[in-house]
CSV table of C-alpha atoms and ligand atoms in Angstrom, one decimal:
chain,number,residue,atom,x,y,z
A,1,MET,CA,11.5,-15.3,23.8
A,2,PRO,CA,9.7,-16.5,20.7
A,3,LEU,CA,6.8,-14.4,19.6
A,4,ASN,CA,3.4,-16.0,19.3
A,5,TYR,CA,0.9,-14.6,16.8
A,6,THR,CA,-2.4,-13.9,18.3
A,7,ILE,CA,-3.2,-10.8,16.3
A,8,THR,CA,-4.8,-11.3,12.9
A,9,MET,CA,-6.0,-8.7,10.6
A,10,THR,CA,-9.7,-9.2,9.9
A,11,PHE,CA,-12.2,-7.7,7.4
A,12,LEU,CA,-14.1,-6.3,10.4
A,13,LYS,CA,-11.0,-4.4,11.6
A,14,LEU,CA,-10.6,-2.9,8.1
A,15,GLY,CA,-14.0,-1.2,8.6
A,16,LEU,CA,-16.4,-3.5,6.7
A,17,PRO,CA,-19.9,-4.1,8.2
A,18,LYS,CA,-20.7,-7.4,9.8
A,19,PRO,CA,-23.2,-8.7,7.3
A,20,LEU,CA,-20.6,-8.2,4.5
A,21,VAL,CA,-17.9,-9.9,6.6
A,22,GLU,CA,-20.2,-12.9,7.1
A,23,ALA,CA,-20.9,-13.1,3.4
A,24,LEU,CA,-17.1,-13.0,2.8
A,25,ALA,CA,-16.6,-15.9,5.2
A,26,ASP,CA,-19.3,-17.9,3.4
A,27,GLU,CA,-17.3,-17.4,0.2
A,28,GLY,CA,-14.1,-18.6,1.9
A,29,TYR,CA,-12.6,-15.1,2.4
A,30,GLN,CA,-11.5,-15.5,6.0
A,31,THR,CA,-8.4,-13.2,6.1
A,32,PRO,CA,-7.9,-10.2,3.9
A,33,TYR,CA,-5.1,-10.3,1.4
A,34,PRO,CA,-2.3,-7.6,1.6
A,35,ILE,CA,-3.9,-5.5,-1.2
A,36,GLN,CA,-7.2,-5.6,0.7
A,37,VAL,CA,-5.5,-4.6,4.0
A,38,ALA,CA,-3.8,-1.7,2.2
A,39,ALA,CA,-6.7,-0.5,0.0
A,40,ILE,CA,-10.0,-1.0,1.9
A,41,PRO,CA,-9.5,1.6,4.6
A,42,PRO,CA,-8.5,4.5,2.3
A,43,ILE,CA,-11.2,3.6,-0.3
A,44,LEU,CA,-13.8,3.7,2.5
A,45,LYS,CA,-12.5,7.2,3.3
A,46,LYS,CA,-13.0,8.2,-0.4
A,47,LYS,CA,-9.3,8.6,-1.1
A,48,ASN,CA,-7.7,8.2,-4.5
A,49,ILE,CA,-5.7,5.0,-5.0
A,50,LEU,CA,-3.0,3.8,-7.4
A,51,GLY,CA,-2.8,0.1,-6.9
A,52,ILE,CA,-0.1,-1.9,-8.6
A,53,ALA,CA,-1.2,-5.5,-8.3
A,54,LYS,CA,-1.7,-8.5,-10.6
A,55,THR,CA,-4.7,-10.7,-11.0
A,56,GLY,CA,-4.7,-13.3,-8.2
A,57,SER,CA,-3.7,-10.7,-5.6
A,58,GLY,CA,-7.3,-10.2,-4.6
A,59,LYS,CA,-7.5,-6.7,-6.1
A,60,THR,CA,-11.1,-7.0,-7.3
A,61,ALA,CA,-12.5,-7.4,-3.8
A,62,SER,CA,-10.1,-4.7,-2.6
A,63,PHE,CA,-12.2,-2.1,-4.6
A,64,VAL,CA,-15.6,-3.8,-4.8
A,65,LEU,CA,-16.1,-4.2,-1.0
A,66,PRO,CA,-15.5,-0.6,0.1
A,67,THR,CA,-17.2,0.8,-3.0
A,68,LEU,CA,-20.3,-1.1,-2.1
A,69,VAL,CA,-20.2,0.1,1.5
A,70,ASN,CA,-19.8,3.7,0.3
A,71,LEU,CA,-22.8,3.4,-2.0
A,72,GLN,CA,-25.0,2.5,0.9
A,73,LYS,CA,-24.6,6.0,2.2
A,74,SER,CA,-24.9,7.9,-1.1
A,75,ASN,CA,-28.0,9.6,-2.4
A,76,ALA,CA,-30.7,7.8,-4.4
A,77,PRO,CA,-29.5,7.3,-8.0
A,78,LYS,CA,-31.0,9.2,-10.9
A,79,ASN,CA,-32.1,7.2,-13.9
A,80,ARG,CA,-29.4,6.2,-16.3
A,81,GLU,CA,-26.7,7.9,-14.2
A,82,PRO,CA,-24.4,5.4,-12.6
A,83,GLN,CA,-22.6,6.5,-9.4
A,84,VAL,CA,-19.8,4.1,-9.8
A,85,LEU,CA,-18.2,3.5,-13.2
A,86,VAL,CA,-15.7,0.6,-13.6
A,87,VAL,CA,-13.8,0.5,-16.9
A,88,VAL,CA,-12.1,-2.7,-17.8
A,89,PRO,CA,-10.2,-3.8,-20.9
A,90,THR,CA,-12.0,-7.1,-21.8
A,91,ARG,CA,-15.3,-8.8,-21.8
A,92,GLU,CA,-14.0,-11.6,-19.5
A,93,LEU,CA,-12.8,-9.1,-16.9
A,94,ALA,CA,-16.1,-7.2,-17.1
A,95,ILE,CA,-18.0,-10.4,-16.4
A,96,GLN,CA,-15.7,-11.3,-13.5
A,97,VAL,CA,-15.8,-7.9,-11.8
A,98,GLY,CA,-19.5,-7.6,-12.3
A,99,GLY,CA,-20.0,-11.0,-10.7
A,100,VAL,CA,-18.0,-9.9,-7.6
A,101,PHE,CA,-20.1,-6.7,-7.3
A,102,GLN,CA,-23.3,-8.7,-7.6
A,103,LEU,CA,-22.2,-11.4,-5.2
A,104,PHE,CA,-21.4,-9.1,-2.3
A,105,SER,CA,-24.1,-6.5,-2.9
A,106,LYS,CA,-26.6,-9.1,-1.8
A,107,ALA,CA,-25.1,-9.0,1.7
A,108,LEU,CA,-25.9,-5.3,2.2
A,109,PRO,CA,-29.3,-3.8,3.3
A,110,ASN,CA,-29.8,-1.4,0.4
A,111,TYR,CA,-30.2,-2.9,-3.0
A,112,ILE,CA,-27.6,-1.9,-5.5
A,113,LYS,CA,-28.2,-2.3,-9.2
A,114,THR,CA,-25.1,-3.5,-11.0
A,115,VAL,CA,-24.9,-3.7,-14.8
A,116,THR,CA,-22.2,-5.2,-16.9
A,117,VAL,CA,-21.8,-4.2,-20.5
A,118,TYR,CA,-19.3,-5.1,-23.3
A,119,GLY,CA,-19.1,-5.2,-27.0
A,120,GLY,CA,-19.7,-8.1,-29.4
A,121,VAL,CA,-23.3,-8.6,-28.3
A,122,SER,CA,-26.5,-6.8,-29.1
A,123,ILE,CA,-26.6,-3.3,-27.6
A,124,ASN,CA,-30.4,-3.0,-27.2
A,125,PRO,CA,-30.9,-5.1,-24.0
A,126,GLN,CA,-27.9,-3.1,-22.6
A,127,MET,CA,-29.6,0.2,-23.3
A,128,ILE,CA,-32.8,-0.9,-21.5
A,129,GLY,CA,-30.7,-2.2,-18.6
A,130,MET,CA,-29.4,1.3,-17.9
A,131,ASN,CA,-32.6,2.1,-16.0
A,132,GLY,CA,-31.7,2.6,-12.4
A,133,VAL,CA,-28.1,1.5,-12.8
A,134,GLN,CA,-25.8,2.4,-9.8
A,135,VAL,CA,-22.7,0.5,-10.7
A,136,LEU,CA,-21.7,0.2,-14.3
A,137,ILE,CA,-19.0,-2.1,-15.4
A,138,ALA,CA,-18.0,-1.6,-19.0
A,139,THR,CA,-15.4,-2.0,-21.7
A,140,PRO,CA,-14.4,1.3,-23.2
A,141,GLY,CA,-15.9,1.0,-26.7
A,142,ARG,CA,-19.3,-0.2,-25.7
A,143,LEU,CA,-19.5,2.3,-22.9
A,144,LEU,CA,-19.0,5.2,-25.4
A,145,ASP,CA,-21.6,3.6,-27.8
A,146,LEU,CA,-24.1,3.7,-24.9
A,147,VAL,CA,-23.1,7.3,-24.1
A,148,ASP,CA,-23.5,8.3,-27.8
A,149,SER,CA,-26.9,6.8,-28.0
A,150,LYS,CA,-27.8,8.6,-24.8
A,151,ALA,CA,-28.7,5.4,-23.0
A,152,VAL,CA,-26.4,6.4,-20.2
A,153,HIS,CA,-25.0,9.7,-18.8
A,154,LEU,CA,-21.7,9.8,-16.8
A,155,SER,CA,-22.4,13.1,-15.1
A,156,ALA,CA,-23.3,11.6,-11.7
A,157,VAL,CA,-20.2,9.4,-11.4
A,158,GLU,CA,-18.8,9.7,-7.9
A,159,THR,CA,-16.2,6.9,-8.1
A,160,LEU,CA,-14.3,6.0,-11.3
A,161,ILE,CA,-12.4,2.7,-11.3
A,162,LEU,CA,-10.0,1.8,-14.0
A,163,ASP,CA,-9.0,-1.9,-13.7
A,164,GLU,CA,-6.0,-3.4,-15.5
A,165,ALA,CA,-5.3,0.0,-16.9
A,166,ASP,CA,-2.0,-1.1,-18.4
A,167,LYS,CA,-3.8,-3.6,-20.5
A,168,MET,CA,-6.3,-0.9,-21.6
A,169,LEU,CA,-3.4,1.2,-22.8
A,170,ASN,CA,-1.7,-1.8,-24.5
A,171,LEU,CA,-4.9,-2.6,-26.3
A,172,GLY,CA,-5.0,1.0,-27.7
A,173,PHE,CA,-7.9,2.4,-25.7
A,174,LYS,CA,-6.1,5.6,-24.9
A,175,GLU,CA,-8.4,7.8,-26.9
A,176,GLU,CA,-11.5,6.1,-25.5
A,177,MET,CA,-10.2,6.6,-22.0
A,178,ASN,CA,-9.5,10.3,-22.6
A,179,ARG,CA,-13.0,10.7,-23.8
A,180,ILE,CA,-14.5,8.9,-20.8
A,181,LEU,CA,-12.4,11.1,-18.5
A,182,SER,CA,-13.8,14.2,-20.2
A,183,LEU,CA,-17.4,13.0,-19.5
A,184,VAL,CA,-17.2,12.2,-15.8
A,185,PRO,CA,-17.4,15.0,-13.2
A,186,LYS,CA,-14.1,16.5,-12.1
A,187,GLN,CA,-14.9,16.0,-8.5
A,188,ARG,CA,-14.7,12.3,-8.0
A,189,GLN,CA,-12.9,9.4,-6.3
A,190,ASN,CA,-10.4,7.7,-8.6
A,191,LEU,CA,-9.2,4.1,-8.2
A,192,LEU,CA,-6.6,3.1,-10.7
A,193,PHE,CA,-5.3,-0.5,-10.8
A,194,SER,CA,-2.6,-1.9,-13.0
A,195,ALA,CA,-0.3,-5.0,-13.0
A,196,THR,CA,2.7,-2.8,-14.0
A,197,LEU,CA,3.8,0.7,-13.6
A,198,SER,CA,4.9,2.1,-17.0
A,199,PRO,CA,5.6,5.7,-18.0
A,200,ALA,CA,2.3,5.6,-20.0
A,201,LEU,CA,0.4,4.5,-16.9
A,202,GLU,CA,2.1,7.2,-14.8
A,203,GLY,CA,0.9,9.7,-17.5
A,204,LEU,CA,-2.7,8.4,-17.1
A,205,GLN,CA,-2.4,8.6,-13.3
A,206,ARG,CA,-1.4,12.2,-13.6
A,207,ILE,CA,-4.4,13.0,-15.8
A,208,LEU,CA,-6.7,11.3,-13.3
A,209,MET,CA,-5.4,12.6,-10.0
A,210,SER,CA,-2.6,14.1,-8.1
A,211,ASN,CA,-1.0,12.5,-5.0
A,212,PRO,CA,-2.9,9.2,-4.9
A,213,ILE,CA,-2.2,6.7,-2.2
A,214,VAL,CA,0.2,4.3,-3.9
A,215,ILE,CA,-0.1,0.6,-3.1
A,216,ASN,CA,2.7,-1.2,-4.9
A,217,LEU,CA,2.7,-4.9,-4.4
A,218,SER,CA,5.3,-5.5,-7.1
A,219,ILE,CA,8.1,-3.8,-5.0
A,220,GLU,CA,7.6,-6.2,-2.2
A,221,GLU,CA,8.0,-9.2,-4.4
A,222,LYS,CA,11.4,-7.9,-5.5
A,223,VAL,CA,12.9,-7.5,-2.1
A,224,ALA,CA,14.9,-10.6,-1.3
A,225,VAL,CA,13.8,-10.8,2.3
A,226,ASP,CA,15.1,-14.3,2.6
A,227,LEU,CA,18.7,-13.0,2.1
A,228,ILE,CA,18.4,-10.7,5.0
A,229,GLU,CA,19.4,-11.9,8.5
A,230,GLN,CA,16.7,-10.3,10.7
A,231,SER,CA,16.7,-10.0,14.4
A,232,SER,CA,15.0,-7.9,17.1
A,233,TYR,CA,15.6,-6.6,20.6
A,234,LEU,CA,13.0,-6.0,23.2
A,235,VAL,CA,14.3,-2.7,24.6
A,236,THR,CA,12.9,0.2,26.6
A,237,ASP,CA,13.0,3.7,25.0
A,238,GLU,CA,15.6,4.9,27.5
A,239,ARG,CA,18.0,2.0,26.6
A,240,LYS,CA,17.6,2.4,22.8
A,241,GLY,CA,20.4,5.0,22.6
A,242,PRO,CA,22.9,2.9,24.5
A,243,LEU,CA,21.9,-0.3,22.6
A,244,LEU,CA,22.5,1.5,19.3
A,245,ARG,CA,25.9,2.7,20.4
A,246,TYR,CA,26.8,-0.8,21.7
A,247,LEU,CA,25.9,-2.3,18.3
A,248,THR,CA,27.7,0.5,16.4
A,249,GLN,CA,30.8,0.2,18.4
A,250,SER,CA,30.9,-3.6,18.3
A,251,ASN,CA,32.4,-2.9,14.8
A,252,ALA,CA,30.6,-5.8,13.3
A,253,TYR,CA,29.2,-3.5,10.6
A,254,ALA,CA,31.2,-1.0,8.5
A,255,GLN,CA,28.1,1.2,8.0
A,256,ILE,CA,24.6,1.3,9.5
A,257,LEU,CA,21.4,2.9,8.2
A,258,VAL,CA,19.1,3.7,11.1
A,259,PHE,CA,15.4,4.5,10.8
A,260,THR,CA,13.4,6.7,13.1
A,261,SER,CA,9.8,7.7,12.7
A,262,SER,CA,10.3,11.5,12.8
A,263,GLY,CA,12.8,14.0,11.6
A,264,TYR,CA,13.2,15.3,15.1
A,265,LYS,CA,14.1,11.9,16.4
A,266,ALA,CA,16.5,11.3,13.5
A,267,ASP,CA,18.4,14.6,14.5
A,268,ASN,CA,18.4,13.6,18.1
A,269,VAL,CA,19.8,10.1,17.5
A,270,ALA,CA,22.5,11.4,15.2
A,271,ASP,CA,23.5,14.1,17.7
A,272,LYS,CA,23.9,11.6,20.5
A,273,LEU,CA,26.0,9.4,18.3
A,274,ARG,CA,28.3,12.3,17.4
A,275,LYS,CA,28.6,13.2,21.1
A,276,ASN,CA,29.8,9.7,21.6
A,277,GLY,CA,32.5,10.1,18.9
A,278,ILE,CA,30.6,8.2,16.2
A,279,LYS,CA,30.5,9.8,12.8
A,280,ALA,CA,26.8,10.2,12.1
A,281,SER,CA,24.4,12.4,10.1
A,282,SER,CA,20.6,12.5,9.6
A,283,ILE,CA,18.4,13.0,6.6
A,284,HIS,CA,14.7,13.7,6.6
A,285,GLY,CA,12.0,15.8,4.9
A,286,LYS,CA,12.7,18.9,7.0
A,287,LYS,CA,16.3,19.2,5.8
A,288,SER,CA,17.2,21.2,2.7
A,289,GLN,CA,17.8,19.4,-0.5
A,290,SER,CA,21.5,20.3,-0.4
A,291,ALA,CA,21.9,19.2,3.2
A,292,ARG,CA,20.3,15.8,2.4
A,293,LYS,CA,22.5,15.4,-0.7
A,294,LYS,CA,25.6,16.2,1.4
A,295,ALA,CA,24.7,13.7,4.1
A,296,LEU,CA,23.9,11.0,1.6
A,297,GLU,CA,27.2,11.6,-0.3
A,298,ALA,CA,29.2,11.5,2.9
A,299,PHE,CA,27.6,8.2,3.7
A,300,LYS,CA,28.1,6.7,0.3
A,301,GLU,CA,31.8,7.7,0.3
A,302,GLY,CA,32.2,6.1,3.7
A,303,ASN,CA,33.0,9.3,5.6
A,304,ILE,CA,30.2,8.7,8.1
A,305,LYS,CA,29.4,5.5,9.8
A,306,VAL,CA,25.8,5.9,10.6
A,307,LEU,CA,23.0,7.6,8.6
A,308,VAL,CA,19.8,8.2,10.5
A,309,ALA,CA,16.7,8.6,8.2
A,310,THR,CA,13.0,8.7,8.2
A,311,ASP,CA,10.7,6.5,6.0
A,312,LEU,CA,10.0,9.4,3.7
A,313,LEU,CA,13.5,9.2,2.4
A,314,SER,CA,14.0,5.5,2.6
A,315,ARG,CA,13.1,5.0,-1.0
A,316,GLY,CA,15.5,7.7,-2.2
A,317,ILE,CA,18.5,6.1,-0.6
A,318,ASP,CA,20.1,4.1,-3.4
A,319,ILE,CA,23.2,2.5,-2.1
A,320,ALA,CA,24.7,-0.5,-3.8
A,321,PHE,CA,25.2,-2.5,-0.6
A,322,LEU,CA,24.5,-1.8,3.0
A,323,PRO,CA,25.6,-4.3,5.6
A,324,CYS,CA,23.1,-3.2,8.3
A,325,VAL,CA,19.8,-1.5,8.8
A,326,ILE,CA,18.5,-0.8,12.3
A,327,ASN,CA,14.9,0.1,13.0
A,328,TYR,CA,15.4,2.4,16.0
A,329,GLU,CA,11.6,3.0,15.9
A,330,LEU,CA,9.3,0.6,14.1
A,331,PRO,CA,7.8,1.5,10.8
A,332,ARG,CA,4.1,2.3,10.8
A,333,SER,CA,3.1,-0.3,8.3
A,334,PRO,CA,4.2,-3.9,7.5
A,335,LYS,CA,5.0,-2.7,4.0
A,336,ASP,CA,7.4,0.0,5.2
A,337,TYR,CA,9.2,-2.7,7.2
A,338,VAL,CA,10.0,-4.5,3.9
A,339,HIS,CA,10.9,-1.2,2.2
A,340,ARG,CA,13.3,-0.3,5.0
A,341,ILE,CA,15.0,-3.7,5.3
A,342,GLY,CA,15.1,-3.9,1.5
A,343,ARG,CA,17.9,-1.3,1.7
A,344,THR,CA,20.2,-4.2,2.7
A,345,GLY,CA,20.6,-7.7,1.2
A,346,ARG,CA,20.4,-6.8,-2.4
A,347,ALA,CA,21.2,-9.4,-5.1
A,348,GLU,CA,23.6,-12.1,-3.9
A,349,SER,CA,25.0,-10.1,-0.9
A,350,SER,CA,23.3,-10.7,2.4
A,351,GLY,CA,22.6,-8.0,5.0
A,352,VAL,CA,21.5,-7.7,8.5
A,353,ALA,CA,18.3,-5.9,9.8
A,354,ILE,CA,17.8,-5.3,13.5
A,355,SER,CA,14.6,-4.0,15.0
A,356,PHE,CA,14.3,-2.2,18.4
A,357,VAL,CA,11.0,-3.1,19.9
A,358,SER,CA,9.8,-1.2,23.0
A,359,PRO,CA,7.4,-3.2,25.2
A,360,ASP,CA,4.4,-1.0,24.2
A,361,GLN,CA,5.2,-1.7,20.5
A,362,LEU,CA,5.2,-5.4,20.8
A,363,ALA,CA,1.7,-6.0,19.5
A,364,HIS,CA,2.5,-3.7,16.5
A,365,PHE,CA,5.7,-5.7,15.8
A,366,LYS,CA,3.8,-8.9,15.8
A,367,ILE,CA,1.5,-7.5,13.1
A,368,ILE,CA,4.5,-6.5,11.0
A,369,LEU,CA,5.9,-10.0,11.2
A,370,LYS,CA,2.7,-11.7,10.6
A,371,LYS,CA,1.8,-9.6,7.6
A,372,ASN,CA,5.2,-10.2,6.1
A,373,LYS,CA,5.1,-13.9,7.0
A,374,LEU,CA,8.2,-13.6,9.1
A,375,TRP,CA,9.3,-15.1,12.2
A,376,MET,CA,12.3,-14.1,14.4
A,377,GLU,CA,13.6,-14.4,17.9
A,378,LEU,CA,13.1,-11.4,20.2
A,379,ILE,CA,16.2,-10.9,22.2
A,380,ASP,CA,15.6,-9.4,25.7
A,381,SER,CA,18.1,-6.6,25.8
A,382,SER,CA,18.0,-6.3,29.6
A,383,VAL,CA,20.5,-9.1,29.7
A,384,LEU,CA,23.1,-6.9,27.9
A,385,ASP,CA,25.4,-4.8,30.0
A,386,LEU,CA,25.1,-1.4,28.3
A,387,HIS,CA,27.1,0.6,30.9
A,388,GLY,CA,29.5,2.9,29.3
A,389,TYR,CA,27.5,3.2,26.1
B,401,LIG,P1,-8.4,-11.2,-8.0
B,401,LIG,O1,-6.9,-10.9,-7.9
B,401,LIG,O2,-9.3,-10.1,-7.6
B,401,LIG,O3,-8.7,-11.7,-9.4
B,401,LIG,O4,-8.7,-12.4,-7.0
B,401,LIG,C1,-8.1,-13.7,-7.0
B,401,LIG,C2,-8.9,-14.8,-6.4
B,401,LIG,O5,-8.7,-14.7,-5.0
B,401,LIG,C3,-10.4,-14.8,-6.6
B,401,LIG,O6,-10.7,-16.1,-7.0
B,401,LIG,C4,-11.0,-14.3,-5.3
B,401,LIG,O7,-12.2,-14.9,-5.1
B,401,LIG,C5,-10.0,-14.8,-4.3
B,401,LIG,N1,-9.9,-14.0,-3.1
B,401,LIG,C6,-9.8,-12.6,-3.1
B,401,LIG,N2,-9.6,-12.2,-1.8
B,401,LIG,C7,-9.6,-13.3,-1.0
B,401,LIG,C8,-9.5,-13.5,0.4
B,401,LIG,N3,-9.3,-12.5,1.2
B,401,LIG,N4,-9.5,-14.8,0.9
B,401,LIG,C9,-9.7,-15.8,0.0
B,401,LIG,N5,-9.9,-15.7,-1.3
B,401,LIG,C10,-9.8,-14.5,-1.9
């Protein structure tokens, strides 16, 4: 039964208001890019974000659009006190980001004054321009010149955005950044964007914020999805256990990593496998560090055939080659699907990824496939005789 894609992510579904969505369509932005899907909803909720994405990914709109929407609801600005501060490494990027802010702010009912400043040009007009500024886009050096001449104050900044932060560090702006950080209020939203994730950048992130939502597009690029043979079964919840045991006992795969969406379910699935004489263990966040380590080692050494895990631990499972991954329950996000199946099919060896799709999860599964630009046949498991499993 081939799947047909009728579900498309839209800017409206991400929570942007209709006039803005219409302005986006006028500019040729019909469908949100992955970074926009991942970043817009949490930014609207005033969460902190660490986004690892290159130019060309659509990262600018991913922070400009929700920031503009949030500004519609904020208090009236005080003079020379921007509410949103965007720090960028170069004049070119400042102009580009400023242009996107200006373009889309026109679509919203409340006027938002956006000002872009950078070095290499006369400072006087920029000083005058600080009157009534709400969004200030600046390169670090010129921003501090304006602060030192008291043309602008950073004490009302509610959202701090650092774009191409890796480039800022590479260009030697670390001291300037530290000073800027000392001038903005401690209580604020932080959005940190970088093309790469280096130790220096992680250091900057720790100074800025703890526990940000991490959106890492560079990981997905590395997963060799093409090498993985993917298939899916339409299966009711009651028949998932028998189907798993059927696949496990078919002996096609030496070892299997199974994903569930909760620790409780992981234990439950592993228990049932053991009761059926299959060596299995589970690992999840509620297990002690030593129990997790023990289970993982037993799996690595080949002493257990099936390891059942939750997403939380999927990134920590570093196994050279895994022949088969089974999604007993579907991951919440399309990104997690790639993380999970990326456990198999590394380098030149190919692996198998099988997803169990219950009828009520079919729509969600279609979104996962569409977001990851995947297509696969959905096998109707009711044709399988699972008696005895
Ligand atoms: P950026 O990575 O922010 O530099 O954006 C790369 C380019 O993609 C820019 O020219 C944007 O105008 C364009 N762009 C960003 N998001 C979308 C979208 N959802 N649909 C079409 N074009 C987009």
